[in-house]
């Protein structure tokens, strides 16, 4: 894959429209985070309900986590030139070590018990699902729903598996509704969902909501070719623009069925229309009080013949 970035200067009347659409993408990401945190909290409640002996370990982890956060806040309030040898440094290190050991103890207690409670139901569900031979997304969804409806009524499967599986299905359906109603293009909401999952994986504790700071991205999944419903590049004929590689760009910020167009000047130096483009994005980055705009093309170089 090859990433090509081109400078983009939108007209001033289109800048509020770009900011509004990028704020919409940030709202979608925070909605996903809200559903994830609700699911996480409910899962923790289910663990206490089905494994009540883990509650002291869980409370110990939560207490140390809250203490660690408070110590970090207090340490961040100390002037930088006074941090060397500060008493809070040793206390933060000891709290972090105790938190790490408490998490290990909780994991060592819960992991084998959860695995034993979930394995039987998961294996049976996989066997029944593979037997259906469903291939399309709609057929897979219907097969999954029908199998779970049947298994939820059968008494031989563990109650913990039923509760967690119902929670997971509820979370999947809620995320699907959010995606349907977000009003973003395919390329944008896929990128937002990737950023959401990356934030979950990288976070050592519960992930945080993302504050909108005036920057972001919007884009399209091209599948090989950029259509006129995504963007249009209009060459400029004056000698100076031809020499410097400038052209006029019309970019669709929204879905293909309900386009929102913005227009501006773009510098095309490495991009050519015959490239096999997989994604095209409009990036807006805030630098102080100034905003920088770029168009990014993600090109599949394995399919290029002349690049």
Coordinates of C-alpha atoms in Angstrom, one line a residue:
X1 CA 0.0 0.0 0.0
X2 CA 1.2 3.5 -0.8
X3 CA -0.1 6.7 0.9
X4 CA -0.1 9.9 -1.1
X5 CA -1.0 13.2 0.5
X6 CA -1.8 16.4 -1.5
X7 CA -2.2 19.9 -0.1
X8 CA -5.8 21.1 -0.3
X9 CA -7.0 24.7 0.2
X10 CA -10.9 24.8 0.5
X11 CA -12.8 28.0 -0.1
X12 CA -13.7 29.9 3.1
X13 CA -17.4 29.4 2.7
X14 CA -17.0 25.6 2.9
X15 CA -14.9 25.5 6.1
X16 CA -17.9 25.5 8.5
X17 CA -19.4 22.7 6.5
X18 CA -16.3 20.6 6.8
X19 CA -16.1 21.2 10.6
X20 CA -19.7 20.3 11.0
X21 CA -19.2 17.0 9.3
X22 CA -16.1 16.2 11.2
X23 CA -17.9 17.0 14.5
X24 CA -20.6 14.4 13.4
X25 CA -17.8 11.8 13.0
X26 CA -16.6 12.6 16.5
X27 CA -20.1 12.2 17.9
X28 CA -20.4 8.8 16.3
X29 CA -17.1 7.7 17.9
X30 CA -18.3 8.9 21.4
X31 CA -21.6 7.1 20.9
X32 CA -19.7 3.9 20.2
X33 CA -17.6 4.5 23.3
X34 CA -20.7 5.0 25.4
X35 CA -22.2 1.7 24.3
X36 CA -18.9 -0.1 24.9
X37 CA -18.6 1.3 28.5
X38 CA -22.2 0.3 29.2
X39 CA -21.5 -3.2 28.0
X40 CA -18.2 -3.4 30.0
X41 CA -20.0 -2.3 33.2
X42 CA -22.8 -4.8 32.7
X43 CA -20.2 -7.6 32.1
X44 CA -18.5 -6.7 35.4
X45 CA -21.8 -7.0 37.1
X46 CA -22.4 -10.4 35.6
X47 CA -19.0 -11.6 36.8
X48 CA -19.9 -10.6 40.4
X49 CA -23.3 -12.3 40.1
X50 CA -21.9 -15.6 38.8
X51 CA -18.6 -15.6 40.6
X52 CA -19.2 -13.7 43.9
X53 CA -15.9 -14.7 45.4
X54 CA -14.1 -12.4 43.0
X55 CA -15.7 -9.3 44.5
X56 CA -12.9 -8.5 47.0
X57 CA -10.3 -8.8 44.3
X58 CA -12.3 -6.6 42.0
X59 CA -12.8 -4.0 44.7
X60 CA -9.1 -4.0 45.4
X61 CA -8.3 -3.3 41.7
X62 CA -10.9 -0.5 41.6
X63 CA -9.5 1.1 44.7
X64 CA -5.9 1.1 43.5
X65 CA -7.0 2.3 40.1
X66 CA -8.8 5.3 41.6
X67 CA -5.8 6.1 43.8
X68 CA -3.4 5.9 40.9
X69 CA -5.6 8.3 38.9
X70 CA -5.7 10.8 41.8
X71 CA -2.0 10.6 42.3
X72 CA -1.3 11.3 38.6
X73 CA -3.6 14.3 38.7
X74 CA -1.8 15.6 41.7
X75 CA 1.6 15.0 40.1
X76 CA 0.6 16.7 36.9
X77 CA -0.1 19.8 39.0
X78 CA 3.5 20.0 40.2
X79 CA 5.8 22.4 38.3
X80 CA 8.2 20.6 35.9
X81 CA 11.3 22.0 37.5
X82 CA 10.1 20.6 40.9
X83 CA 9.3 17.0 39.8
X84 CA 12.8 15.6 40.2
X85 CA 12.9 13.7 43.5
X86 CA 9.3 14.6 44.3
X87 CA 7.7 12.3 47.0
X88 CA 4.8 11.6 44.7
X89 CA 7.1 9.8 42.3
X90 CA 7.8 6.9 44.6
X91 CA 4.2 6.7 45.7
X92 CA 3.0 6.5 42.1
X93 CA 5.5 3.7 41.3
X94 CA 4.5 1.7 44.3
X95 CA 0.7 2.1 43.5
X96 CA 1.3 1.2 39.9
X97 CA 3.1 -2.0 41.0
X98 CA 0.4 -2.9 43.5
X99 CA -2.3 -2.3 40.8
X100 CA -0.4 -4.6 38.4
X101 CA -0.2 -7.4 41.0
X102 CA -3.9 -7.0 41.9
X103 CA -4.9 -7.2 38.2
X104 CA -2.8 -10.4 37.9
X105 CA -4.5 -11.9 40.9
X106 CA -8.0 -11.1 39.6
X107 CA -7.1 -12.5 36.1
X108 CA -5.6 -15.7 37.6
X109 CA -8.9 -16.2 39.6
X110 CA -11.4 -15.4 36.9
X111 CA -9.8 -16.6 33.6
X112 CA -10.0 -20.4 34.2
X113 CA -13.5 -20.1 35.7
X114 CA -14.8 -17.9 32.8
X115 CA -13.2 -20.2 30.3
X116 CA -14.8 -23.3 31.8
X117 CA -18.3 -21.6 32.0
X118 CA -18.1 -20.3 28.4
X119 CA -16.5 -23.1 26.5
X120 CA -19.4 -25.6 26.4
X121 CA -21.9 -23.1 25.0
X122 CA -19.4 -21.5 22.6
X123 CA -18.4 -24.9 21.1
X124 CA -22.1 -25.9 20.6
X125 CA -22.9 -22.5 19.0
X126 CA -20.0 -22.8 16.6
X127 CA -20.9 -26.3 15.6
X128 CA -24.6 -25.3 14.9
X129 CA -23.6 -22.2 13.1
X130 CA -21.1 -24.0 10.7
X131 CA -23.8 -26.5 10.0
X132 CA -26.1 -23.8 8.5
X133 CA -23.6 -23.0 5.8
X134 CA -24.6 -19.3 5.8
X135 CA -22.4 -17.1 3.6
X136 CA -23.9 -13.7 3.1
X137 CA -24.0 -11.1 6.0
X138 CA -27.8 -11.2 6.2
X139 CA -27.9 -15.0 6.2
X140 CA -25.2 -15.2 8.9
X141 CA -27.2 -12.7 11.1
X142 CA -30.4 -14.7 10.7
X143 CA -28.7 -18.0 11.4
X144 CA -27.0 -16.5 14.5
X145 CA -30.3 -15.2 15.9
X146 CA -32.2 -18.4 15.3
X147 CA -29.5 -20.6 16.9
X148 CA -29.3 -18.3 20.0
X149 CA -33.1 -18.2 20.4
X150 CA -33.1 -22.0 20.5
X151 CA -30.1 -22.3 22.8
X152 CA -31.4 -19.8 25.3
X153 CA -34.4 -22.0 25.9
X154 CA -32.4 -25.2 26.5
X155 CA -31.4 -25.7 30.2
X156 CA -28.2 -27.6 29.6
X157 CA -26.1 -24.5 28.7
X158 CA -24.4 -22.5 31.5
X159 CA -26.3 -19.4 32.7
X160 CA -23.1 -17.3 32.5
X161 CA -22.7 -18.1 28.8
X162 CA -26.4 -17.2 28.1
X163 CA -26.1 -13.9 30.0
X164 CA -22.8 -12.8 28.3
X165 CA -24.0 -14.0 24.9
X166 CA -27.2 -12.0 25.2
X167 CA -25.2 -9.0 26.3
X168 CA -22.9 -9.4 23.2
X169 CA -25.8 -9.7 20.8
X170 CA -27.5 -6.6 22.3
X171 CA -24.3 -4.7 21.9
X172 CA -23.9 -5.8 18.2
X173 CA -27.4 -4.7 17.4
X174 CA -27.0 -1.3 19.1
X175 CA -23.8 -0.6 17.2
X176 CA -25.4 -1.6 13.9
X177 CA -28.2 0.9 14.6
X178 CA -25.7 3.6 15.4
X179 CA -23.8 2.9 12.1
X180 CA -27.1 3.1 10.2
X181 CA -28.1 6.4 11.7
X182 CA -24.7 8.1 11.9
X183 CA -25.1 9.8 8.5
X184 CA -21.4 9.2 7.5
X185 CA -19.9 7.7 4.4
X186 CA -18.5 4.1 4.4
X187 CA -14.9 5.2 4.4
X188 CA -15.5 7.6 7.3
X189 CA -17.4 5.3 9.6
X190 CA -15.0 2.4 9.0
X191 CA -12.1 4.7 9.9
X192 CA -13.9 5.9 13.0
X193 CA -14.6 2.3 14.1
X194 CA -10.9 1.4 13.6
X195 CA -9.9 4.4 15.8
X196 CA -12.5 3.3 18.4
X197 CA -11.1 -0.3 18.6
X198 CA -7.6 1.0 18.7
X199 CA -8.4 3.2 21.7
X200 CA -9.9 0.2 23.5
X201 CA -6.8 -2.0 22.9
X202 CA -4.3 0.7 23.8
X203 CA -6.0 1.8 27.0
X204 CA -4.7 0.3 30.2
X205 CA -7.9 1.2 32.1
X206 CA -11.3 2.1 30.9
X207 CA -11.0 4.1 27.6
X208 CA -12.1 7.7 27.5
X209 CA -14.4 9.8 25.4
X210 CA -12.6 11.8 22.7
X211 CA -13.0 15.5 22.9
X212 CA -13.6 17.4 19.6
X213 CA -10.6 19.8 19.1
X214 CA -11.4 20.9 15.5
X215 CA -9.5 18.3 13.6
X216 CA -10.4 15.0 12.0
X217 CA -11.0 13.2 8.7
X218 CA -13.7 12.3 6.2
X219 CA -13.4 9.9 3.3
X220 CA -14.7 7.2 1.0
X221 CA -13.9 3.6 0.2
X222 CA -13.2 3.6 -3.5
X223 CA -12.8 -0.1 -4.4
X224 CA -10.3 0.7 -7.2
X225 CA -11.8 3.8 -8.8
X226 CA -12.8 7.2 -7.7
X227 CA -16.2 8.0 -9.0
X228 CA -17.7 11.5 -9.7
X229 CA -20.0 10.9 -6.7
X230 CA -17.0 11.0 -4.4
X231 CA -14.9 13.8 -5.9
X232 CA -14.1 15.6 -9.1
X233 CA -10.8 17.0 -10.2
X234 CA -11.0 19.9 -12.7
X235 CA -7.7 20.8 -14.3
X236 CA -6.7 24.5 -14.4
X237 CA -5.5 25.8 -17.7
X238 CA -3.5 29.0 -16.6
X239 CA 0.3 28.5 -17.1
X240 CA 1.2 29.1 -13.4
X241 CA -1.3 26.4 -12.2
X242 CA -0.1 24.0 -14.8
X243 CA 3.5 24.5 -13.8
X244 CA 2.9 24.1 -10.1
X245 CA 0.4 21.2 -10.4
X246 CA -2.7 23.0 -9.1
X247 CA -6.2 21.9 -9.9
X248 CA -9.7 22.5 -8.6
X249 CA -11.2 19.8 -6.4
X250 CA -14.8 19.1 -5.6
X251 CA -15.1 16.7 -2.6
X252 CA -18.2 15.0 -1.3
X253 CA -18.2 15.0 2.6
X254 CA -21.2 12.8 3.0
X255 CA -22.9 9.6 1.6
X256 CA -23.0 9.1 -2.1
X257 CA -26.9 9.2 -2.0
X258 CA -27.0 12.5 -0.2
X259 CA -23.8 14.4 -1.2
X260 CA -22.4 17.5 0.5
X261 CA -19.9 19.2 -1.8
X262 CA -17.0 21.4 -0.9
X263 CA -14.6 23.0 -3.4
X264 CA -11.1 24.2 -3.2
X265 CA -7.6 24.2 -4.7
X266 CA -5.4 21.0 -4.7
X267 CA -1.8 20.4 -5.5
X268 CA -1.5 17.2 -7.6
X269 CA 2.1 16.1 -7.9
X270 CA 2.2 12.3 -7.4
X271 CA -1.4 11.4 -8.0
X272 CA -2.6 10.3 -11.4
X273 CA -6.3 9.3 -12.3
X274 CA -5.3 5.8 -13.5
X275 CA -4.1 4.7 -10.0
X276 CA -5.9 1.9 -8.2
X277 CA -7.2 3.8 -5.2
X278 CA -8.7 2.0 -2.3
X279 CA -9.5 4.9 0.0
X280 CA -9.5 8.7 -0.3
X281 CA -9.7 10.9 2.8
X282 CA -9.9 14.6 3.6
X283 CA -7.8 15.4 6.7
X284 CA -8.1 18.6 8.7
X285 CA -5.4 19.3 11.3
X286 CA -5.4 22.1 13.8
X287 CA -2.1 23.9 14.4
X288 CA -2.7 26.7 16.9
X289 CA -5.3 28.9 15.4
X290 CA -4.7 27.7 11.8
X291 CA -6.2 24.7 10.0
X292 CA -4.3 22.6 7.5
X293 CA -6.1 20.5 4.9
X294 CA -4.8 17.5 3.0
X295 CA -6.3 14.9 0.6
X296 CA -4.9 11.4 1.2
X297 CA -5.0 8.7 -1.4
X298 CA -4.4 5.1 -0.3
X299 CA -3.1 3.3 -3.5
X300 CA -2.7 -0.4 -4.1
X301 CA 0.8 -0.5 -5.7
X302 CA 0.6 -4.2 -6.4
X303 CA -2.0 -3.5 -9.1
X304 CA -0.2 -0.5 -10.6
X305 CA 1.5 -1.0 -13.9
X306 CA 3.3 2.4 -14.5
X307 CA 3.8 3.9 -11.1

